[in-house]
Short mmCIF file of C-alpha atoms in Angstrom, two decimals:
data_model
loop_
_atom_site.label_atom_id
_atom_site.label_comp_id
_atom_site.label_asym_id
_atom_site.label_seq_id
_atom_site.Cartn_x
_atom_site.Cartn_y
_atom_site.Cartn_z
CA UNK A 298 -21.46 -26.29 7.34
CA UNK A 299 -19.70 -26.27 4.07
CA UNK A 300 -19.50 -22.56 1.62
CA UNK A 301 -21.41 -24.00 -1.31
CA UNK A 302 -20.25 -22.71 -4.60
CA UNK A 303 -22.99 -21.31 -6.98
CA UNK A 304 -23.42 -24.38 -9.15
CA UNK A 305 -22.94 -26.90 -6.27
CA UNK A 306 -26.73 -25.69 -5.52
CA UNK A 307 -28.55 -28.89 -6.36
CA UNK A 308 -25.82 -30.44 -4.07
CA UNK A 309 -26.72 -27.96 -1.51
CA UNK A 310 -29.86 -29.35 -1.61
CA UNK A 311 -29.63 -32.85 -1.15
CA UNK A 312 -26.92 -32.10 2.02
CA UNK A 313 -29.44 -30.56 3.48
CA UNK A 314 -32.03 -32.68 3.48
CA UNK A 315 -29.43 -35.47 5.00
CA UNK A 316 -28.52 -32.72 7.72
CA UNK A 317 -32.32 -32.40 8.21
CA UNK A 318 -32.60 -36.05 8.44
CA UNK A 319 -29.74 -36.68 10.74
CA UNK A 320 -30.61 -34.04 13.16
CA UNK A 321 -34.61 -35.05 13.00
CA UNK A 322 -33.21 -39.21 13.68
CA UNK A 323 -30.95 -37.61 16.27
CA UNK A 324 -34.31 -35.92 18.00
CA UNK A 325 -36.26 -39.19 17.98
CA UNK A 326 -34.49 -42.57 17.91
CA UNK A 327 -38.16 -43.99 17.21
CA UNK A 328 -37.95 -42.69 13.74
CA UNK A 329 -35.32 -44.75 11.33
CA UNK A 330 -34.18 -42.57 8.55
CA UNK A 331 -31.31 -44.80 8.11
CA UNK A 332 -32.06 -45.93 4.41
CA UNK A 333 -32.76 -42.71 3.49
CA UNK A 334 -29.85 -40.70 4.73
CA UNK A 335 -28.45 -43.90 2.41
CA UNK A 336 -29.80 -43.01 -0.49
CA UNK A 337 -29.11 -39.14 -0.36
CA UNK A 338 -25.88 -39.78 0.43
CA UNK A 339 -25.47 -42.07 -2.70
CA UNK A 340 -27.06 -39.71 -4.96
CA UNK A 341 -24.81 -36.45 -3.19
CA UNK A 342 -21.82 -38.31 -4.15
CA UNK A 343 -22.27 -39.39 -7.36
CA UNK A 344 -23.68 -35.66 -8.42
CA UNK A 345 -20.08 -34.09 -7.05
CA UNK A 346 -18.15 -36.48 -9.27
CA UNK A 347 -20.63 -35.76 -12.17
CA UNK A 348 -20.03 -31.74 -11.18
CA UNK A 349 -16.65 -31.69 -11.01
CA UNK A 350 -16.15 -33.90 -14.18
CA UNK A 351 -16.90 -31.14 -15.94
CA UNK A 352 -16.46 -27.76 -13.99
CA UNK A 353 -15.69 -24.66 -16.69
CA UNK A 354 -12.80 -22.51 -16.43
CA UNK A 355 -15.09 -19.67 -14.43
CA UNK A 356 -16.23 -22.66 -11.98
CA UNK A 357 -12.93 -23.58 -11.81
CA UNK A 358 -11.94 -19.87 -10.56
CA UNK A 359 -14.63 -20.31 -8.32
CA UNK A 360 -13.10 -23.68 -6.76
CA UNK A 361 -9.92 -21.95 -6.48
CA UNK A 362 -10.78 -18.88 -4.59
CA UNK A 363 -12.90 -21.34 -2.39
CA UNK A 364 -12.50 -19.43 1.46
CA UNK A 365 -12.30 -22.98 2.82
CA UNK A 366 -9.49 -24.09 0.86
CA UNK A 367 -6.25 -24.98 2.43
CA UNK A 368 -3.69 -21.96 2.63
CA UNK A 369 0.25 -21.71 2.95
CA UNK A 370 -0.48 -21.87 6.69
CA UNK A 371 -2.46 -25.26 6.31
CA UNK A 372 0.86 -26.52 3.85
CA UNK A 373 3.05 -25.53 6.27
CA UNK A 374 1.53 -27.08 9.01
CA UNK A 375 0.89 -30.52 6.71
CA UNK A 376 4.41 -30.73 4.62
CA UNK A 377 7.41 -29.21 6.61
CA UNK A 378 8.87 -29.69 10.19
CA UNK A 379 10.64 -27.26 12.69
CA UNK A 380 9.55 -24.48 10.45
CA UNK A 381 10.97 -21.19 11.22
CA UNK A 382 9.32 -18.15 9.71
CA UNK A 383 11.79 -14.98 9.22
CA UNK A 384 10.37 -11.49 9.12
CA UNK A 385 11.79 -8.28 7.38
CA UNK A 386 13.37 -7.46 4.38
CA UNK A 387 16.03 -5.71 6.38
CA UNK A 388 15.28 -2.20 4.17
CA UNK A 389 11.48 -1.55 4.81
CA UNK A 390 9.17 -3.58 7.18
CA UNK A 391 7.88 -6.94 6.95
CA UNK A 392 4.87 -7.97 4.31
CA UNK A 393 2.76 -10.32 6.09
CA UNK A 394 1.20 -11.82 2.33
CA UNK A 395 4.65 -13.72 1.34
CA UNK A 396 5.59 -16.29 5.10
CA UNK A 397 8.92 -17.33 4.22
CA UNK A 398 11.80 -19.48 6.32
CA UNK A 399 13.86 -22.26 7.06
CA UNK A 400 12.21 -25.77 7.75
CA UNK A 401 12.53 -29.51 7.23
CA UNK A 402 10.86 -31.37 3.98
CA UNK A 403 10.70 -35.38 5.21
CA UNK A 404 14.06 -34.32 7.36
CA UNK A 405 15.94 -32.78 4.27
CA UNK A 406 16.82 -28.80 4.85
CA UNK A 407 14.98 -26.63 2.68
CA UNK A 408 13.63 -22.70 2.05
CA UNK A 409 10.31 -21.93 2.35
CA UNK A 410 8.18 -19.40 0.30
CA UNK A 411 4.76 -18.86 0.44
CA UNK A 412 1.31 -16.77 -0.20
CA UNK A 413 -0.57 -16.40 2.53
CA UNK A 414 -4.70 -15.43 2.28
CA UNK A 415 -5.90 -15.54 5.19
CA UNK A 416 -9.09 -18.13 6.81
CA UNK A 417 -10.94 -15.08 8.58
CA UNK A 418 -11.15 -11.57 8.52
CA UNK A 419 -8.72 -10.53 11.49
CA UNK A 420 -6.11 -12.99 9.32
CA UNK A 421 -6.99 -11.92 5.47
CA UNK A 422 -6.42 -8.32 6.96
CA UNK A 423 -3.05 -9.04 8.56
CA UNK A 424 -1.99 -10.93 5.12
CA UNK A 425 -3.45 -8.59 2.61
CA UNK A 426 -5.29 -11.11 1.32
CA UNK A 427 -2.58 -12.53 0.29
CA UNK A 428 -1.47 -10.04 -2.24
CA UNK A 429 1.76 -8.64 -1.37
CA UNK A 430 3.61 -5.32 -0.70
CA UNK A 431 7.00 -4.87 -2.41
CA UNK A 432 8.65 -5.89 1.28
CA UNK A 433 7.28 -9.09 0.28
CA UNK A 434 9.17 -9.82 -2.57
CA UNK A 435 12.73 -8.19 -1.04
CA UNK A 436 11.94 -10.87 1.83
CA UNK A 437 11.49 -13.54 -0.79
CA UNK A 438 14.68 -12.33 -2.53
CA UNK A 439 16.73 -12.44 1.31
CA UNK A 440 15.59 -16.39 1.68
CA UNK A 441 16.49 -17.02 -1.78
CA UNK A 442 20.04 -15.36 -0.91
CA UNK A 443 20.14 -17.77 1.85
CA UNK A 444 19.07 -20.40 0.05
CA UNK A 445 21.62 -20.46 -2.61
CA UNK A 446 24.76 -19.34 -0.04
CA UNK A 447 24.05 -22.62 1.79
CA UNK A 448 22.82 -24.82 -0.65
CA UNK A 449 19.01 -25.84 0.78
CA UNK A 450 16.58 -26.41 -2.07
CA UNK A 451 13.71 -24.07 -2.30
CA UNK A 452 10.11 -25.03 -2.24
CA UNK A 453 7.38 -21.94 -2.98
CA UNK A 454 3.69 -22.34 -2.76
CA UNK A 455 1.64 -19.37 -4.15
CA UNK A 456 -1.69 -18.62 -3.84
CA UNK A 457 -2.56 -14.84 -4.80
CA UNK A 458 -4.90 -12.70 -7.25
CA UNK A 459 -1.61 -10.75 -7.51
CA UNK A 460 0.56 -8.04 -5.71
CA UNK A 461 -0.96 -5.02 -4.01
CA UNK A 462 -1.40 -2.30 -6.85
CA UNK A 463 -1.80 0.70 -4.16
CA UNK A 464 -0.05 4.44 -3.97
CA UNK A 465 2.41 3.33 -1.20
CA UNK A 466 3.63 0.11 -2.90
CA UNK A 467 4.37 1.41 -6.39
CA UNK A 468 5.80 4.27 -4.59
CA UNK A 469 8.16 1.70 -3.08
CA UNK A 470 9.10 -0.08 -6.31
CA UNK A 471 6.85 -2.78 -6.62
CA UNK A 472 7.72 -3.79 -9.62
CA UNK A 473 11.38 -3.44 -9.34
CA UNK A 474 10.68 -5.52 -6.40
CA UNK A 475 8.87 -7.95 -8.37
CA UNK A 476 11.43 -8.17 -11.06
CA UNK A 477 14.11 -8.38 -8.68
CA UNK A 478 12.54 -11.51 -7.34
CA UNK A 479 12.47 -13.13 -10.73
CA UNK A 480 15.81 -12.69 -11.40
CA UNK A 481 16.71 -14.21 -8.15
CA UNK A 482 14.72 -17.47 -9.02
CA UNK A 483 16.25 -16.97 -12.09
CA UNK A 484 20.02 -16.90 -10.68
CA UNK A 485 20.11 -19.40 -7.72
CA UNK A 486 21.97 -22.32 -8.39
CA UNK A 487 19.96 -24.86 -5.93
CA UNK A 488 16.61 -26.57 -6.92
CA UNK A 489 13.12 -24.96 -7.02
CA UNK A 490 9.99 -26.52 -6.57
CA UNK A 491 7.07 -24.46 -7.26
CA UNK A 492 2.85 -25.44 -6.82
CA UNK A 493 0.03 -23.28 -7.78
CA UNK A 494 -2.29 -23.92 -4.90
CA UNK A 495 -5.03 -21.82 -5.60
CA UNK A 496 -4.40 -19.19 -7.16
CA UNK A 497 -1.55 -17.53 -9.62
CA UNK A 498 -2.18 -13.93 -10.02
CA UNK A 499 0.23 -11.82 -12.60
CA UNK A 500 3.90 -11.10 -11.58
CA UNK A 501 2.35 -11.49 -7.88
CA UNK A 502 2.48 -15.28 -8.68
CA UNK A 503 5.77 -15.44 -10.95
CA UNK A 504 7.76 -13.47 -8.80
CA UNK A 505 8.27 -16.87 -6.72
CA UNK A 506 6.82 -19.19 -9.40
CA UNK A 507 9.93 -18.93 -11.52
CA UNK A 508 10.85 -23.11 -10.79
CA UNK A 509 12.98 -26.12 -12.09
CA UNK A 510 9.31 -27.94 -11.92
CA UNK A 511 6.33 -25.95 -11.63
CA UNK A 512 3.14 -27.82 -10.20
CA UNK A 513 -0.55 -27.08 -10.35
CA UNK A 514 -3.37 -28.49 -8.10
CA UNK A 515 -6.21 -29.69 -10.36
CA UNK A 516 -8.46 -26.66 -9.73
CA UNK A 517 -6.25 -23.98 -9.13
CA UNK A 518 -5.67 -21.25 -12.19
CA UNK A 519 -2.54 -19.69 -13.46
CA UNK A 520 -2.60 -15.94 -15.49
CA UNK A 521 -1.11 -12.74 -16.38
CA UNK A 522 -4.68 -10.88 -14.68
CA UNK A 523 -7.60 -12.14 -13.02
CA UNK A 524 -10.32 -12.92 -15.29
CA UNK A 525 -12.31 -9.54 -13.87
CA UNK A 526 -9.70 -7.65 -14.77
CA UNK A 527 -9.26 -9.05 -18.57
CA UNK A 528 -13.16 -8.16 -18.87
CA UNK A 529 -12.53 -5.30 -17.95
CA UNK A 530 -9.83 -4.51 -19.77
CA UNK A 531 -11.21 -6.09 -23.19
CA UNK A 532 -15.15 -5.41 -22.59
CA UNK A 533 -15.22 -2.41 -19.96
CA UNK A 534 -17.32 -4.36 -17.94
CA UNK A 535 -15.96 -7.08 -15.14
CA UNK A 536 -19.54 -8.99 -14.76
CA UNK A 537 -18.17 -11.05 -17.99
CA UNK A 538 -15.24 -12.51 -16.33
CA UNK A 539 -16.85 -15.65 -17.06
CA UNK A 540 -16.43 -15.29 -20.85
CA UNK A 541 -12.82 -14.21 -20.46
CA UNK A 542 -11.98 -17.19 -17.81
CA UNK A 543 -13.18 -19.52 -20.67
CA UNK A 544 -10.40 -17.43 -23.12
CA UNK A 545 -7.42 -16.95 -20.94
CA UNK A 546 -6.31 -20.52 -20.87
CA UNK A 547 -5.85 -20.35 -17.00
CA UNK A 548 -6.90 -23.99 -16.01
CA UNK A 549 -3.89 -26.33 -15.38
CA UNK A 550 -5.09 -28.84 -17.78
CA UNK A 551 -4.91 -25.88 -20.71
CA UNK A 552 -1.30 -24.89 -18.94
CA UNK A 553 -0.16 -28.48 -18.46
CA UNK A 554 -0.48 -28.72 -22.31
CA UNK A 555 0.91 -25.45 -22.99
CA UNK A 556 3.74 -26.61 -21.20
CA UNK A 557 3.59 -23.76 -18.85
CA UNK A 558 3.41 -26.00 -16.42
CA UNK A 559 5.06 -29.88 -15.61
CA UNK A 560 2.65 -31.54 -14.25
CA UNK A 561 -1.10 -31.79 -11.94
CA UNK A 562 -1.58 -32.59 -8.07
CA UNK A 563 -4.94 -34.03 -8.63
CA UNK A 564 -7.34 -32.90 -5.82
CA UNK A 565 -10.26 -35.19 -3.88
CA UNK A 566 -13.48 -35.66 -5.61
CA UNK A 567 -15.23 -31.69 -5.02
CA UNK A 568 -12.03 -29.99 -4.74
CA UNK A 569 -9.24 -29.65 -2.00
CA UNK A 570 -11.67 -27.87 0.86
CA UNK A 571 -13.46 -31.21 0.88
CA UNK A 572 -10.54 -33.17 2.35
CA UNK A 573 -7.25 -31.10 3.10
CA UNK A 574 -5.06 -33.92 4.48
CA UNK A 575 -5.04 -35.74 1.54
CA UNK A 576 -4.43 -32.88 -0.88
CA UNK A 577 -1.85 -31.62 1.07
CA UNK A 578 -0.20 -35.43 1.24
CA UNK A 579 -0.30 -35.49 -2.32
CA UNK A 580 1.32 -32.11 -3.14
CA UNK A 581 3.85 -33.48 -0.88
CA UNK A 582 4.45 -36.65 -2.91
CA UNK A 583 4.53 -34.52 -6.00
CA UNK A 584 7.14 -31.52 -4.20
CA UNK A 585 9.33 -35.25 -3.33
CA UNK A 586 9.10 -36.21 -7.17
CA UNK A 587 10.44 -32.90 -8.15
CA UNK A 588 13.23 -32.73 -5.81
CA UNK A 589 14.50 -35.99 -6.09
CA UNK A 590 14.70 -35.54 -10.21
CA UNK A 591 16.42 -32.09 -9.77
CA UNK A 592 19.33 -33.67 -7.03
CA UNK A 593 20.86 -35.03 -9.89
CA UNK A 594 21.57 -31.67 -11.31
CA UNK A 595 25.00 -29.52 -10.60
CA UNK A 596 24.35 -25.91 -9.42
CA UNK A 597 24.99 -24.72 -13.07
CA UNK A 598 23.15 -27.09 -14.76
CA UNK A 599 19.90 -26.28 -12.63
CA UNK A 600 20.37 -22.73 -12.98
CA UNK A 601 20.92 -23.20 -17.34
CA UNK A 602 18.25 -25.50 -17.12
CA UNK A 603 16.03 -23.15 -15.52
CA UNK A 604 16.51 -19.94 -17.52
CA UNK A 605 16.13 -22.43 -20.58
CA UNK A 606 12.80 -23.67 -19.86
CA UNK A 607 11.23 -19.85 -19.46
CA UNK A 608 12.81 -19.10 -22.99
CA UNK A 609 11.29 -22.33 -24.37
CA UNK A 610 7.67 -21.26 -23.09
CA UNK A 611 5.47 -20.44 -26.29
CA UNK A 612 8.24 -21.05 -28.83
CA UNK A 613 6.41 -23.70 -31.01
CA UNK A 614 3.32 -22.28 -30.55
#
């Protein structure tokens, strides 16, 4: 059974009276509920296009942090071949929110950088929830090392409310860590391909967002805090995150015209949890795009280009 989102109710509703009508046609094959489960099925998918024509910023939020969405693991699993996962950041211990490794991208070498959430609770424990220690970012900053010493183009997918804020991590320099990371995006001199799968948290997210081409999936959000902790922050009270979703400007239509971002994977009618594959296939067209433009760069040119583009963010606004 699908995790119905609070305004997908009246959806809810009609899905469950074909489940009802399924299972009761399934009972007795005198019974023909045929034209019915028709009907309801007509009118379920024409009120998901209507709902997602129009979703807010806070629905959109909602979309995002869907538990049934597809994860790093799912992308992994979908877009790259003989993937190797490497552990450690050879100082600390190894952060189980970024993965990160060597794999194949349709039988080109790449590096591999992702946030991983979690799909139960044994997993979102292991990964944090997919908000990383500062081990996390010193591994991210070892596979960019490797990257750029042997040339391989680096692809990060990031999904995360942002990095871990407890005692132990700033005590280890998170955001040292964090800024460390940047500046290694920053400094490589091979491609980077970054997508926004769900979502972009703070530095969490920039920290291996920092790309030649940043993408977006059509419901994922992009921001400096979560919209609970803006409300928070501006109203003392984290029950309006609604009101500060629909001020933060974190959808990646408001970011895609911003220029924050280049351009949007466009997800299946109802959101990515509704049919994986075909997300996942077309963040992989869109990863190929992005790649093929930046081969045509030199190592310096990538790297100028890169730095320029982060300058350039916000200047004519």
């Amino acid at each position: 059974m699908l995790n119905y989102l609070d305004f997908e109710k009246p959806l809810s509703d009609i899905e469950g009276k074909i489940h009802e009508l399924k299972k009761l046609a399934g009972d007795d094959e005198i019974i023909d509920t045929t034209a019915e489960i028709e009907k309801l099925e007509a009118r379920a998918r024409d009120l998901l296009a209507d709902l997602y024509s129009k979703l807010t910023p806070w629905q959109k939020t909602q979309v995002a942090r869907h538990p049934a969405r597809p994860h790093f693991r799912d992308y992994a699993e979908g877009l790259f071949d003989e993937f190797t996962p490497l552990a450690g950041d050879r100082k600390f211990s190894n952060d189980e929110a970024i993965q990160a490794g060597l794999g194949r991208f349709r039988g080109e070498p790449v590096a591999i950088i992702g946030q991983e959430k979690g799909n139960d609770t044994k997993s979102r424990i292991r990964h944090n929830f997919g908000s990383a220690r500062p081990e996390g970012y010193r591994k991210a900053v070892r596979i960019l090392e490797m990257a750029d010493r042997f040339k391989l183009p680096v692809i990060t997918l990031i999904d995360t409310s942002g990095a871990y804020p407890g005692v132990g991590a700033e005590e280890r320099g998170q955001a040292e860590a964090i800024a460390r990371s940047t500046e290694m995006c920053l400094n490589v001199r091979v491609p980077i391909v970054s997508v926004i799968i769900g979502e972009g948290g703070s530095g969490g997210a920039i920290a291996i967002a920092t790309g030649n081409r940043i993408y977006m999936l059509e419901h994922a959000i992009y921001s400096v805090i979560s919209p609970e902790g803006a409300a928070s922050i501006l109203w003392r009270d984290a029950t309006r995150a609604k009101d500060a979703a629909a001020n933060m400007k974190i959808t990646a239509q408001d970011l895609k015209q911003l220029g924050v971002i280049d351009d949007i994977v466009e997800e299946p009618v109802g959101g990515a949890h509704r049919d994986p594959h075909a997300v996942i296939a077309a963040t992989g067209d869109a990863i190929a795009g992005g790649l093929a433009e930046l081969s045509m760069l030199d190592g310096d040119m990538l790297r100028r280009n890169r730095r320029q583009k982060f300058l350039d963010m916000g200047r004519d606004l």
